[in-house]
mmCIF file of C-alpha atoms in Angstrom:
data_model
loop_
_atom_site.group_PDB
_atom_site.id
_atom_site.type_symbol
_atom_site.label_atom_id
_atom_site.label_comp_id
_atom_site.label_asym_id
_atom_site.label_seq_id
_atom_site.Cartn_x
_atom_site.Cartn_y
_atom_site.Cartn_z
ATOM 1 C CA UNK A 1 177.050 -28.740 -34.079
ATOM 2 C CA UNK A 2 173.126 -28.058 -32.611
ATOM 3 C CA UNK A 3 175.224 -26.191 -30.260
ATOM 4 C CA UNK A 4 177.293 -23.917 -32.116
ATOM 5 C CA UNK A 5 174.633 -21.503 -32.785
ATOM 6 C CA UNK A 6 173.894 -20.907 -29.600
ATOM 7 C CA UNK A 7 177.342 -20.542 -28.185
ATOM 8 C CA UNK A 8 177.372 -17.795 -31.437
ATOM 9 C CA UNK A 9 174.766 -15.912 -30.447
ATOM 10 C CA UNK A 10 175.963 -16.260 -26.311
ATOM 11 C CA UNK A 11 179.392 -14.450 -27.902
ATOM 12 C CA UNK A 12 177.205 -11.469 -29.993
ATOM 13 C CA UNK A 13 175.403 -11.164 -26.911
ATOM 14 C CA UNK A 14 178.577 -10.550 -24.580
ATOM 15 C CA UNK A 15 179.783 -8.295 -27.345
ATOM 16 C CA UNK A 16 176.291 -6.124 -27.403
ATOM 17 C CA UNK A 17 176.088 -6.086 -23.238
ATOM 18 C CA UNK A 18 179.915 -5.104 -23.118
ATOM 19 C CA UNK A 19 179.830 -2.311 -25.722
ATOM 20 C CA UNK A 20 176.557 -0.667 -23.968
ATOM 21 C CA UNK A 21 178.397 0.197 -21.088
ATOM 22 C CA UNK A 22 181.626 0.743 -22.958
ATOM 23 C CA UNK A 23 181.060 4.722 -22.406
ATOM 24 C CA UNK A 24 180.363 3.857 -18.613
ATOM 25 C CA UNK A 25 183.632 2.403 -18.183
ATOM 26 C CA UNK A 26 185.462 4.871 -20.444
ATOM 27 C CA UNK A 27 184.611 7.252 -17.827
ATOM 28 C CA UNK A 28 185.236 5.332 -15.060
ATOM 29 C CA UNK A 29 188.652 4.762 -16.075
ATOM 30 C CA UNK A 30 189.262 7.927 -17.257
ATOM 31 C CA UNK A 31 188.205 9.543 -13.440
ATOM 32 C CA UNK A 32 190.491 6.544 -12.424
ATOM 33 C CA UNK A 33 193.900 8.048 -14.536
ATOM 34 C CA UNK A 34 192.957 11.753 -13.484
ATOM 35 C CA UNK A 35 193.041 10.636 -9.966
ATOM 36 C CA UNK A 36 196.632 9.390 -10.444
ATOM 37 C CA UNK A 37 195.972 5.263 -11.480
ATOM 38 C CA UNK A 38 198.874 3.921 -13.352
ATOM 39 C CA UNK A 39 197.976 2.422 -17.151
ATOM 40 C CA UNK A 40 198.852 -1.182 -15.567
ATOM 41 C CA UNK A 41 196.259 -0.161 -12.389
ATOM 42 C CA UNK A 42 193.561 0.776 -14.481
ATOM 43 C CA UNK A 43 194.060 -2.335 -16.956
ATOM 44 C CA UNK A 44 194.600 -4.725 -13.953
ATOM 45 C CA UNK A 45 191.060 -2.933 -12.254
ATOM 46 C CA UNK A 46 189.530 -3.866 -15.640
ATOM 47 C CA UNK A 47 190.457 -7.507 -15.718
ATOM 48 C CA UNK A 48 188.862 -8.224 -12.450
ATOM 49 C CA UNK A 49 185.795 -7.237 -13.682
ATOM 50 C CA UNK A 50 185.746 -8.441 -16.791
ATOM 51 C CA UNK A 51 186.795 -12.082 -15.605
ATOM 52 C CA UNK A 52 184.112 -11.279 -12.183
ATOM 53 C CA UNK A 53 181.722 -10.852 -15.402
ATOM 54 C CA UNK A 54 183.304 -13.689 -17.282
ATOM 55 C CA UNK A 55 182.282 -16.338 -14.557
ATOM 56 C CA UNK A 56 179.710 -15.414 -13.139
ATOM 57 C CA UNK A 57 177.908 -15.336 -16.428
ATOM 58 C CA UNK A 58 179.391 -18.449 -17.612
ATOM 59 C CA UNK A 59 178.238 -20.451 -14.506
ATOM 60 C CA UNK A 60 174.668 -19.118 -14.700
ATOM 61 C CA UNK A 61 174.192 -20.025 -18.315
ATOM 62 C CA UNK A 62 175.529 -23.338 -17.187
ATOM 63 C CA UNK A 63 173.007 -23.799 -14.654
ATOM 64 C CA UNK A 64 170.527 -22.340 -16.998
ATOM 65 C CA UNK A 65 171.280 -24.832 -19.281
ATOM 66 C CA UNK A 66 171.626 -28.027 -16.888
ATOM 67 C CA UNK A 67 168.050 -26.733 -15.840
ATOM 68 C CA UNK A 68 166.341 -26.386 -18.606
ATOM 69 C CA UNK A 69 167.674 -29.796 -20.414
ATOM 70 C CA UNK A 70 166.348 -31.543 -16.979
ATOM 71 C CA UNK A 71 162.832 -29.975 -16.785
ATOM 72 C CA UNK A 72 162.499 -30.764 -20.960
ATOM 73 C CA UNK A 73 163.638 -33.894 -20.435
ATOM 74 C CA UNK A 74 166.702 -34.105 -23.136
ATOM 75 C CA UNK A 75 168.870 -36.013 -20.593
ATOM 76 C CA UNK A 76 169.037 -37.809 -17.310
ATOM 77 C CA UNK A 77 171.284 -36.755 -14.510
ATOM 78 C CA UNK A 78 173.665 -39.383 -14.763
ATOM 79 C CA UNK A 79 174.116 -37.827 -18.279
ATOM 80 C CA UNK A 80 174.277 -34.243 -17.344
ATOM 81 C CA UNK A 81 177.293 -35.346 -14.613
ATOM 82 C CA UNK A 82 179.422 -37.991 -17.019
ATOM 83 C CA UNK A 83 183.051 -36.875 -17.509
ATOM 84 C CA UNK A 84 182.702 -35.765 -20.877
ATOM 85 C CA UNK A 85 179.781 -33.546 -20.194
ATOM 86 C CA UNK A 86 181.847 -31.978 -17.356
ATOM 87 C CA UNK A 87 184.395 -31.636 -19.758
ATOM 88 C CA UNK A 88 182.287 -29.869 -21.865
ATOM 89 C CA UNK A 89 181.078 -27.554 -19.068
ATOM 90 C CA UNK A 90 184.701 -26.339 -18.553
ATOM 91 C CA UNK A 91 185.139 -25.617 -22.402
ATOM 92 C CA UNK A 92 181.387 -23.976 -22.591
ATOM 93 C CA UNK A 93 183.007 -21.764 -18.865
ATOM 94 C CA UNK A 94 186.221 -21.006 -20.573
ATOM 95 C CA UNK A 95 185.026 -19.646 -24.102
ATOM 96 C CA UNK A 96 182.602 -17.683 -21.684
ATOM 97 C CA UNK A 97 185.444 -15.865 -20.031
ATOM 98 C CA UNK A 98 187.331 -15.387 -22.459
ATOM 99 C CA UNK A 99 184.939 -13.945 -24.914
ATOM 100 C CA UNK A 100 183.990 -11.485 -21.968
ATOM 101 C CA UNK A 101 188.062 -10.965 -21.121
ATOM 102 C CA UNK A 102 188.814 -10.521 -24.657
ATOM 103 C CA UNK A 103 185.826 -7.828 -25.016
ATOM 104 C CA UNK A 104 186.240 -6.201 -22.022
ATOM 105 C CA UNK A 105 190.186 -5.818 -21.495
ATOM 106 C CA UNK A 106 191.205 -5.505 -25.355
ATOM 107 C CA UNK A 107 189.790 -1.271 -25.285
ATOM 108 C CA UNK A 108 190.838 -0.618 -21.783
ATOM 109 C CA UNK A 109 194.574 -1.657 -22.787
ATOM 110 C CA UNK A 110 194.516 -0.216 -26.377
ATOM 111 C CA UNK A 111 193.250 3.112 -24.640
ATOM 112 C CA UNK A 112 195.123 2.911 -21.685
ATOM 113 C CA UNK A 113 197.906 2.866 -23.878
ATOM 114 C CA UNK A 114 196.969 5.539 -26.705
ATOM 115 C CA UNK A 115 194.886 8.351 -24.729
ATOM 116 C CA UNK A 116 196.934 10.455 -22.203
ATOM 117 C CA UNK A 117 195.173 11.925 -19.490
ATOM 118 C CA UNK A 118 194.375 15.147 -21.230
ATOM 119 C CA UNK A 119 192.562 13.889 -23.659
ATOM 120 C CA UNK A 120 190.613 11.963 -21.311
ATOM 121 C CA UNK A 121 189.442 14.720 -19.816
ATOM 122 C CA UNK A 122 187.072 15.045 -22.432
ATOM 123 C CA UNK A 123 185.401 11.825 -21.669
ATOM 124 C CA UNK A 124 184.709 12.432 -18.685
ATOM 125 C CA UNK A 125 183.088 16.138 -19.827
ATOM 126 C CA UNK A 126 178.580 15.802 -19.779
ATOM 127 C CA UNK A 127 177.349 14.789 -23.321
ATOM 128 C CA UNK A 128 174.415 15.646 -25.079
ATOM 129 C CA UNK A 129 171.407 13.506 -24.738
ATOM 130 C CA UNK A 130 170.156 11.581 -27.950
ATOM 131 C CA UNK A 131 167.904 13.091 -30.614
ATOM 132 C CA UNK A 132 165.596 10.373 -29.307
ATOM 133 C CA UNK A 133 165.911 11.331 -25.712
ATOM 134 C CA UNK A 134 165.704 14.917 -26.179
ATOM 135 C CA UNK A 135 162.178 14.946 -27.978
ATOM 136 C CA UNK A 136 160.292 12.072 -26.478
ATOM 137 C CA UNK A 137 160.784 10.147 -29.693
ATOM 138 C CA UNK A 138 160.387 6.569 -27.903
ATOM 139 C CA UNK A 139 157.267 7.631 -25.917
ATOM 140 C CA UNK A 140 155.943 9.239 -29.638
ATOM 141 C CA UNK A 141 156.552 5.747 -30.942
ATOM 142 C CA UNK A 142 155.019 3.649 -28.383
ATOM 143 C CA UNK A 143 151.935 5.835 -28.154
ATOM 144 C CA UNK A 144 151.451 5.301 -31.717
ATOM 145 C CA UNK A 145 151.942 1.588 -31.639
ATOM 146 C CA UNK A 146 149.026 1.433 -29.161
ATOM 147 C CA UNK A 147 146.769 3.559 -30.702
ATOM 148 C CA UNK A 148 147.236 0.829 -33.851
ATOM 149 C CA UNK A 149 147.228 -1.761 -32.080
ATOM 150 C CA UNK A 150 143.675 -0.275 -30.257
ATOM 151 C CA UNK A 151 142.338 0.059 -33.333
ATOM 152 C CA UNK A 152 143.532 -3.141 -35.291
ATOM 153 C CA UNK A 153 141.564 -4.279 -32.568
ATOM 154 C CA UNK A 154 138.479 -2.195 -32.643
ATOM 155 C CA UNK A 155 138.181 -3.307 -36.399
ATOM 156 C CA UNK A 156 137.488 -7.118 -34.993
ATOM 157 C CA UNK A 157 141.219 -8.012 -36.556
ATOM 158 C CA UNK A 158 142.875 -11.121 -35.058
ATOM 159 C CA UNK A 159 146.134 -12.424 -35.150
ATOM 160 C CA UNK A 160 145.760 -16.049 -36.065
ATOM 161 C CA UNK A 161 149.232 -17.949 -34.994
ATOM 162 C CA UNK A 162 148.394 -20.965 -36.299
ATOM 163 C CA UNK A 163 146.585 -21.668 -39.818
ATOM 164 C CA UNK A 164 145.864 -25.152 -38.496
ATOM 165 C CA UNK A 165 143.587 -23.860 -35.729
ATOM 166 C CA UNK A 166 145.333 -26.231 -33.040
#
């Protein structure tokens, strides 16, 4: 159960990484059908990468984990290698790759299978750039976050982290 939050929050993050480069890939495969790729090609290219993806990140968040339980000390290695804890590797590795299968290959079929090629074309045409983008609106907001944070600091403000003092 200390676990399940985690795994949660590995599955939001696979969902958040997927769908910013979901426009990426849109185009990709939409370049892919104007060139002449079959629905089933461009589906099949898709589930490479997504279980490529899918293992890759599984097995380093595996060896993440096994590393950072060893260097904290929360278990020995003859713990970290018992049969159930492989077990639980494999189940931690397959909820990985499916989560990223599932995110990944779910749009590329449901498009593949309701946008013809024409319409595609459109994807592929150059967007606008964000209102952000356009007028600096990230540099704006940075520059004004240091010129509080300079003078937060000029006024002799500190940030105390801990009441206790330790």
């Amino acid at each position: 159960f200390l676990g399940l939050p985690g795994a949660l929050l590995a599955m939001v993050l696979t969902a958040i990484f997927v769908a910013s480069s979901a426009t990426q890939r849109r185009r990709e495969q939409a370049l892919l059908r104007l060139r002449g790729a079959s629905s089933r090609q461009v589906v099949a290219a898709a589930a490479v990468e997504a279980i490529a993806i899918g293992v890759l990140g599984s097995l380093l968040g595996l060896v993440a984990g096994v590393v950072l339980v060893e260097r904290l000390g929360g278990a020995s290695h003859a713990v970290l290698t018992s049969s159930r804890t492989i077990a639980w590797y494999g189940v931690a590795t397959l909820i990985g790759l499916l989560t990223t299968v599932a995110m990944m290959l779910v749009p590329t079929w449901w498009e593949s299978r309701t946008v013809s090629v024409q319409r595609a074309r459109l994807v592929l045409q150059r967007e606008r750039a964000p209102f952000w983008e356009r007028y600096g609106l990230d540099l704006i907001l940075l520059a004004l976050a240091a010129g509080l944070f300079w003078q937060a600091k000029q006024s002799g403000y500190q940030v105390v982290l801990v009441p206790e003092g330790l």
